Amino acid sequence: MSRFLTLRRGGSRMAHETSQLYNKLKERHPELITAVEAMGTIARKSGPLDEKTVQLIQLGAAAAIGSKGSLRSHALRALEAGATKDEVCHAIIALTSTIGFPTVAAALSRMDEVLD
């Protein structure tokens, strides 16, 4: 068992609401979402970092700004890119001295709520 958290994937109400919001934006503003997705792809591939590292960095940024949807998305993408559950949690825990314990604790709590 992980010494950090047990992560659960999918199925939460929050994940469903985030997905609905994204789909609504995509339906109403398809050109904007296409451009944002393309920009993200170009940014991720424009340097020497591998996909796992990029997703862990983006996960940390999501934790810092308190973005529940981005936390879920980047955690799942990091796992798909080969990160372990411990690495996903440590990417957040490592930020304690930078973003503060309350923000880290909230992000870890959201991770537990969102992922199974």
mmCIF file with all atom_site columns, C-alpha atoms in Angstrom:
data_model
loop_
_atom_site.group_PDB
_atom_site.id
_atom_site.type_symbol
_atom_site.label_atom_id
_atom_site.label_alt_id
_atom_site.label_comp_id
_atom_site.label_asym_id
_atom_site.label_entity_id
_atom_site.label_seq_id
_atom_site.pdbx_PDB_ins_code
_atom_site.Cartn_x
_atom_site.Cartn_y
_atom_site.Cartn_z
_atom_site.occupancy
_atom_site.B_iso_or_equiv
_atom_site.pdbx_formal_charge
_atom_site.auth_seq_id
_atom_site.auth_comp_id
_atom_site.auth_asym_id
_atom_site.auth_atom_id
_atom_site.pdbx_PDB_model_num
ATOM 1   C CA . MET A 1 1   ? 0.000   0.000  0.000   1.00 0.00 ? 1   MET A CA 1
ATOM 2   C CA . SER A 1 2   ? 1.167   3.532  -0.781  1.00 0.00 ? 2   SER A CA 1
ATOM 3   C CA . ARG A 1 3   ? 2.596   5.491  2.098   1.00 0.00 ? 3   ARG A CA 1
ATOM 4   C CA . PHE A 1 4   ? 0.938   8.627  0.702   1.00 0.00 ? 4   PHE A CA 1
ATOM 5   C CA . LEU A 1 5   ? -2.609  7.927  -0.433  1.00 0.00 ? 5   LEU A CA 1
ATOM 6   C CA . THR A 1 6   ? -4.718  5.287  -2.009  1.00 0.00 ? 6   THR A CA 1
ATOM 7   C CA . LEU A 1 7   ? -5.946  6.749  -5.304  1.00 0.00 ? 7   LEU A CA 1
ATOM 8   C CA . ARG A 1 8   ? -9.206  5.697  -6.831  1.00 0.00 ? 8   ARG A CA 1
ATOM 9   C CA . ARG A 1 9   ? -9.916  6.091  -10.555 1.00 0.00 ? 9   ARG A CA 1
ATOM 10  C CA . GLY A 1 10  ? -12.965 7.757  -12.095 1.00 0.00 ? 10  GLY A CA 1
ATOM 11  C CA . GLY A 1 11  ? -16.638 7.888  -11.284 1.00 0.00 ? 11  GLY A CA 1
ATOM 12  C CA . SER A 1 12  ? -16.920 10.758 -8.811  1.00 0.00 ? 12  SER A CA 1
ATOM 13  C CA . ARG A 1 13  ? -19.602 13.412 -9.064  1.00 0.00 ? 13  ARG A CA 1
ATOM 14  C CA . MET A 1 14  ? -16.892 16.092 -9.298  1.00 0.00 ? 14  MET A CA 1
ATOM 15  C CA . ALA A 1 15  ? -15.247 14.345 -12.243 1.00 0.00 ? 15  ALA A CA 1
ATOM 16  C CA . HIS A 1 16  ? -18.632 14.108 -13.964 1.00 0.00 ? 16  HIS A CA 1
ATOM 17  C CA . GLU A 1 17  ? -19.318 17.827 -13.396 1.00 0.00 ? 17  GLU A CA 1
ATOM 18  C CA . THR A 1 18  ? -15.876 18.776 -14.723 1.00 0.00 ? 18  THR A CA 1
ATOM 19  C CA . SER A 1 19  ? -16.426 16.644 -17.807 1.00 0.00 ? 19  SER A CA 1
ATOM 20  C CA . GLN A 1 20  ? -19.834 18.229 -18.370 1.00 0.00 ? 20  GLN A CA 1
ATOM 21  C CA . LEU A 1 21  ? -18.350 21.729 -18.145 1.00 0.00 ? 21  LEU A CA 1
ATOM 22  C CA . TYR A 1 22  ? -15.574 20.854 -20.596 1.00 0.00 ? 22  TYR A CA 1
ATOM 23  C CA . ASN A 1 23  ? -18.059 19.287 -23.027 1.00 0.00 ? 23  ASN A CA 1
ATOM 24  C CA . LYS A 1 24  ? -20.320 22.339 -22.770 1.00 0.00 ? 24  LYS A CA 1
ATOM 25  C CA . LEU A 1 25  ? -17.399 24.663 -23.554 1.00 0.00 ? 25  LEU A CA 1
ATOM 26  C CA . LYS A 1 26  ? -16.349 22.427 -26.432 1.00 0.00 ? 26  LYS A CA 1
ATOM 27  C CA . GLU A 1 27  ? -19.888 22.491 -27.831 1.00 0.00 ? 27  GLU A CA 1
ATOM 28  C CA . ARG A 1 28  ? -20.277 26.268 -27.501 1.00 0.00 ? 28  ARG A CA 1
ATOM 29  C CA . HIS A 1 29  ? -16.731 27.250 -28.479 1.00 0.00 ? 29  HIS A CA 1
ATOM 30  C CA . PRO A 1 30  ? -15.234 24.420 -30.548 1.00 0.00 ? 30  PRO A CA 1
ATOM 31  C CA . GLU A 1 31  ? -12.595 26.564 -32.251 1.00 0.00 ? 31  GLU A CA 1
ATOM 32  C CA . LEU A 1 32  ? -11.349 27.896 -28.918 1.00 0.00 ? 32  LEU A CA 1
ATOM 33  C CA . ILE A 1 33  ? -11.075 24.424 -27.376 1.00 0.00 ? 33  ILE A CA 1
ATOM 34  C CA . THR A 1 34  ? -9.322  23.077 -30.480 1.00 0.00 ? 34  THR A CA 1
ATOM 35  C CA . ALA A 1 35  ? -6.803  25.926 -30.293 1.00 0.00 ? 35  ALA A CA 1
ATOM 36  C CA . VAL A 1 36  ? -6.231  25.462 -26.551 1.00 0.00 ? 36  VAL A CA 1
ATOM 37  C CA . GLU A 1 37  ? -5.714  21.708 -27.007 1.00 0.00 ? 37  GLU A CA 1
ATOM 38  C CA . ALA A 1 38  ? -3.278  22.304 -29.891 1.00 0.00 ? 38  ALA A CA 1
ATOM 39  C CA . MET A 1 39  ? -1.337  24.859 -27.845 1.00 0.00 ? 39  MET A CA 1
ATOM 40  C CA . GLY A 1 40  ? -1.081  22.387 -24.965 1.00 0.00 ? 40  GLY A CA 1
ATOM 41  C CA . THR A 1 41  ? 0.207   19.653 -27.261 1.00 0.00 ? 41  THR A CA 1
ATOM 42  C CA . ILE A 1 42  ? 2.828   21.946 -28.790 1.00 0.00 ? 42  ILE A CA 1
ATOM 43  C CA . ALA A 1 43  ? 3.951   23.187 -25.354 1.00 0.00 ? 43  ALA A CA 1
ATOM 44  C CA . ARG A 1 44  ? 4.321   19.627 -24.022 1.00 0.00 ? 44  ARG A CA 1
ATOM 45  C CA . LYS A 1 45  ? 6.327   18.473 -27.033 1.00 0.00 ? 45  LYS A CA 1
ATOM 46  C CA . SER A 1 46  ? 8.529   21.553 -27.458 1.00 0.00 ? 46  SER A CA 1
ATOM 47  C CA . GLY A 1 47  ? 11.299  20.488 -25.095 1.00 0.00 ? 47  GLY A CA 1
ATOM 48  C CA . PRO A 1 48  ? 13.293  17.588 -23.699 1.00 0.00 ? 48  PRO A CA 1
ATOM 49  C CA . LEU A 1 49  ? 10.934  16.561 -20.865 1.00 0.00 ? 49  LEU A CA 1
ATOM 50  C CA . ASP A 1 50  ? 9.148   13.242 -21.205 1.00 0.00 ? 50  ASP A CA 1
ATOM 51  C CA . GLU A 1 51  ? 5.358   13.025 -20.957 1.00 0.00 ? 51  GLU A CA 1
ATOM 52  C CA . LYS A 1 52  ? 5.368   11.683 -17.387 1.00 0.00 ? 52  LYS A CA 1
ATOM 53  C CA . THR A 1 53  ? 7.494   14.590 -16.160 1.00 0.00 ? 53  THR A CA 1
ATOM 54  C CA . VAL A 1 54  ? 5.371   17.150 -18.010 1.00 0.00 ? 54  VAL A CA 1
ATOM 55  C CA . GLN A 1 55  ? 2.173   15.744 -16.509 1.00 0.00 ? 55  GLN A CA 1
ATOM 56  C CA . LEU A 1 56  ? 3.656   15.761 -12.992 1.00 0.00 ? 56  LEU A CA 1
ATOM 57  C CA . ILE A 1 57  ? 4.668   19.411 -13.457 1.00 0.00 ? 57  ILE A CA 1
ATOM 58  C CA . GLN A 1 58  ? 1.194   20.289 -14.711 1.00 0.00 ? 58  GLN A CA 1
ATOM 59  C CA . LEU A 1 59  ? -0.284  18.390 -11.762 1.00 0.00 ? 59  LEU A CA 1
ATOM 60  C CA . GLY A 1 60  ? 1.764   20.566 -9.417  1.00 0.00 ? 60  GLY A CA 1
ATOM 61  C CA . ALA A 1 61  ? 0.558   23.704 -11.166 1.00 0.00 ? 61  ALA A CA 1
ATOM 62  C CA . ALA A 1 62  ? -3.041  22.501 -10.865 1.00 0.00 ? 62  ALA A CA 1
ATOM 63  C CA . ALA A 1 63  ? -2.512  21.932 -7.137  1.00 0.00 ? 63  ALA A CA 1
ATOM 64  C CA . ALA A 1 64  ? -1.053  25.423 -6.763  1.00 0.00 ? 64  ALA A CA 1
ATOM 65  C CA . ILE A 1 65  ? -4.075  27.109 -8.343  1.00 0.00 ? 65  ILE A CA 1
ATOM 66  C CA . GLY A 1 66  ? -6.623  24.756 -6.769  1.00 0.00 ? 66  GLY A CA 1
ATOM 67  C CA . SER A 1 67  ? -8.044  23.486 -10.051 1.00 0.00 ? 67  SER A CA 1
ATOM 68  C CA . LYS A 1 68  ? -10.021 20.335 -9.251  1.00 0.00 ? 68  LYS A CA 1
ATOM 69  C CA . GLY A 1 69  ? -10.583 19.387 -12.881 1.00 0.00 ? 69  GLY A CA 1
ATOM 70  C CA . SER A 1 70  ? -6.937  19.854 -13.791 1.00 0.00 ? 70  SER A CA 1
ATOM 71  C CA . LEU A 1 71  ? -5.810  17.855 -10.746 1.00 0.00 ? 71  LEU A CA 1
ATOM 72  C CA . ARG A 1 72  ? -7.876  14.911 -11.928 1.00 0.00 ? 72  ARG A CA 1
ATOM 73  C CA . SER A 1 73  ? -6.887  15.260 -15.563 1.00 0.00 ? 73  SER A CA 1
ATOM 74  C CA . HIS A 1 74  ? -3.143  15.570 -14.989 1.00 0.00 ? 74  HIS A CA 1
ATOM 75  C CA . ALA A 1 75  ? -3.066  12.838 -12.345 1.00 0.00 ? 75  ALA A CA 1
ATOM 76  C CA . LEU A 1 76  ? -4.706  10.412 -14.765 1.00 0.00 ? 76  LEU A CA 1
ATOM 77  C CA . ARG A 1 77  ? -2.424  11.516 -17.607 1.00 0.00 ? 77  ARG A CA 1
ATOM 78  C CA . ALA A 1 78  ? 0.647   11.091 -15.383 1.00 0.00 ? 78  ALA A CA 1
ATOM 79  C CA . LEU A 1 79  ? -0.471  7.582  -14.443 1.00 0.00 ? 79  LEU A CA 1
ATOM 80  C CA . GLU A 1 80  ? -1.072  6.765  -18.111 1.00 0.00 ? 80  GLU A CA 1
ATOM 81  C CA . ALA A 1 81  ? 2.427   8.082  -18.905 1.00 0.00 ? 81  ALA A CA 1
ATOM 82  C CA . GLY A 1 82  ? 3.955   5.670  -16.393 1.00 0.00 ? 82  GLY A CA 1
ATOM 83  C CA . ALA A 1 83  ? 3.940   7.546  -13.090 1.00 0.00 ? 83  ALA A CA 1
ATOM 84  C CA . THR A 1 84  ? 3.204   5.563  -9.956  1.00 0.00 ? 84  THR A CA 1
ATOM 85  C CA . LYS A 1 85  ? 0.565   6.603  -7.437  1.00 0.00 ? 85  LYS A CA 1
ATOM 86  C CA . ASP A 1 86  ? 3.387   7.509  -5.041  1.00 0.00 ? 86  ASP A CA 1
ATOM 87  C CA . GLU A 1 87  ? 4.976   9.754  -7.700  1.00 0.00 ? 87  GLU A CA 1
ATOM 88  C CA . VAL A 1 88  ? 1.651   11.476 -8.356  1.00 0.00 ? 88  VAL A CA 1
ATOM 89  C CA . CYS A 1 89  ? 1.193   12.176 -4.643  1.00 0.00 ? 89  CYS A CA 1
ATOM 90  C CA . HIS A 1 90  ? 4.816   13.183 -4.156  1.00 0.00 ? 90  HIS A CA 1
ATOM 91  C CA . ALA A 1 91  ? 4.519   15.724 -7.000  1.00 0.00 ? 91  ALA A CA 1
ATOM 92  C CA . ILE A 1 92  ? 1.997   17.496 -4.774  1.00 0.00 ? 92  ILE A CA 1
ATOM 93  C CA . ILE A 1 93  ? 3.692   16.851 -1.416  1.00 0.00 ? 93  ILE A CA 1
ATOM 94  C CA . ALA A 1 94  ? 6.995   18.249 -2.739  1.00 0.00 ? 94  ALA A CA 1
ATOM 95  C CA . LEU A 1 95  ? 5.288   21.635 -3.091  1.00 0.00 ? 95  LEU A CA 1
ATOM 96  C CA . THR A 1 96  ? 4.604   22.018 0.634   1.00 0.00 ? 96  THR A CA 1
ATOM 97  C CA . SER A 1 97  ? 7.282   24.654 1.225   1.00 0.00 ? 97  SER A CA 1
ATOM 98  C CA . THR A 1 98  ? 6.299   26.519 -1.944  1.00 0.00 ? 98  THR A CA 1
ATOM 99  C CA . ILE A 1 99  ? 2.489   26.589 -1.912  1.00 0.00 ? 99  ILE A CA 1
ATOM 100 C CA . GLY A 1 100 ? 1.889   25.833 1.774   1.00 0.00 ? 100 GLY A CA 1
ATOM 101 C CA . PHE A 1 101 ? 0.591   22.891 3.730   1.00 0.00 ? 101 PHE A CA 1
ATOM 102 C CA . PRO A 1 102 ? -3.126  23.855 3.557   1.00 0.00 ? 102 PRO A CA 1
ATOM 103 C CA . THR A 1 103 ? -3.005  23.988 -0.258  1.00 0.00 ? 103 THR A CA 1
ATOM 104 C CA . VAL A 1 104 ? -1.133  20.679 -0.423  1.00 0.00 ? 104 VAL A CA 1
ATOM 105 C CA . ALA A 1 105 ? -3.555  19.046 2.014   1.00 0.00 ? 105 ALA A CA 1
ATOM 106 C CA . ALA A 1 106 ? -6.527  20.285 -0.016  1.00 0.00 ? 106 ALA A CA 1
ATOM 107 C CA . ALA A 1 107 ? -5.000  18.955 -3.242  1.00 0.00 ? 107 ALA A CA 1
ATOM 108 C CA . LEU A 1 108 ? -4.299  15.559 -1.671  1.00 0.00 ? 108 LEU A CA 1
ATOM 109 C CA . SER A 1 109 ? -7.849  15.469 -0.340  1.00 0.00 ? 109 SER A CA 1
ATOM 110 C CA . ARG A 1 110 ? -9.195  16.250 -3.804  1.00 0.00 ? 110 ARG A CA 1
ATOM 111 C CA . MET A 1 111 ? -7.002  13.530 -5.279  1.00 0.00 ? 111 MET A CA 1
ATOM 112 C CA . ASP A 1 112 ? -8.552  11.047 -2.877  1.00 0.00 ? 112 ASP A CA 1
ATOM 113 C CA . GLU A 1 113 ? -12.051 12.268 -3.813  1.00 0.00 ? 113 GLU A CA 1
ATOM 114 C CA . VAL A 1 114 ? -11.464 12.313 -7.569  1.00 0.00 ? 114 VAL A CA 1
ATOM 115 C CA . LEU A 1 115 ? -9.353  9.249  -8.341  1.00 0.00 ? 115 LEU A CA 1
ATOM 116 C CA . ASP A 1 116 ? -10.166 5.614  -7.743  1.00 0.00 ? 116 ASP A CA 1
#
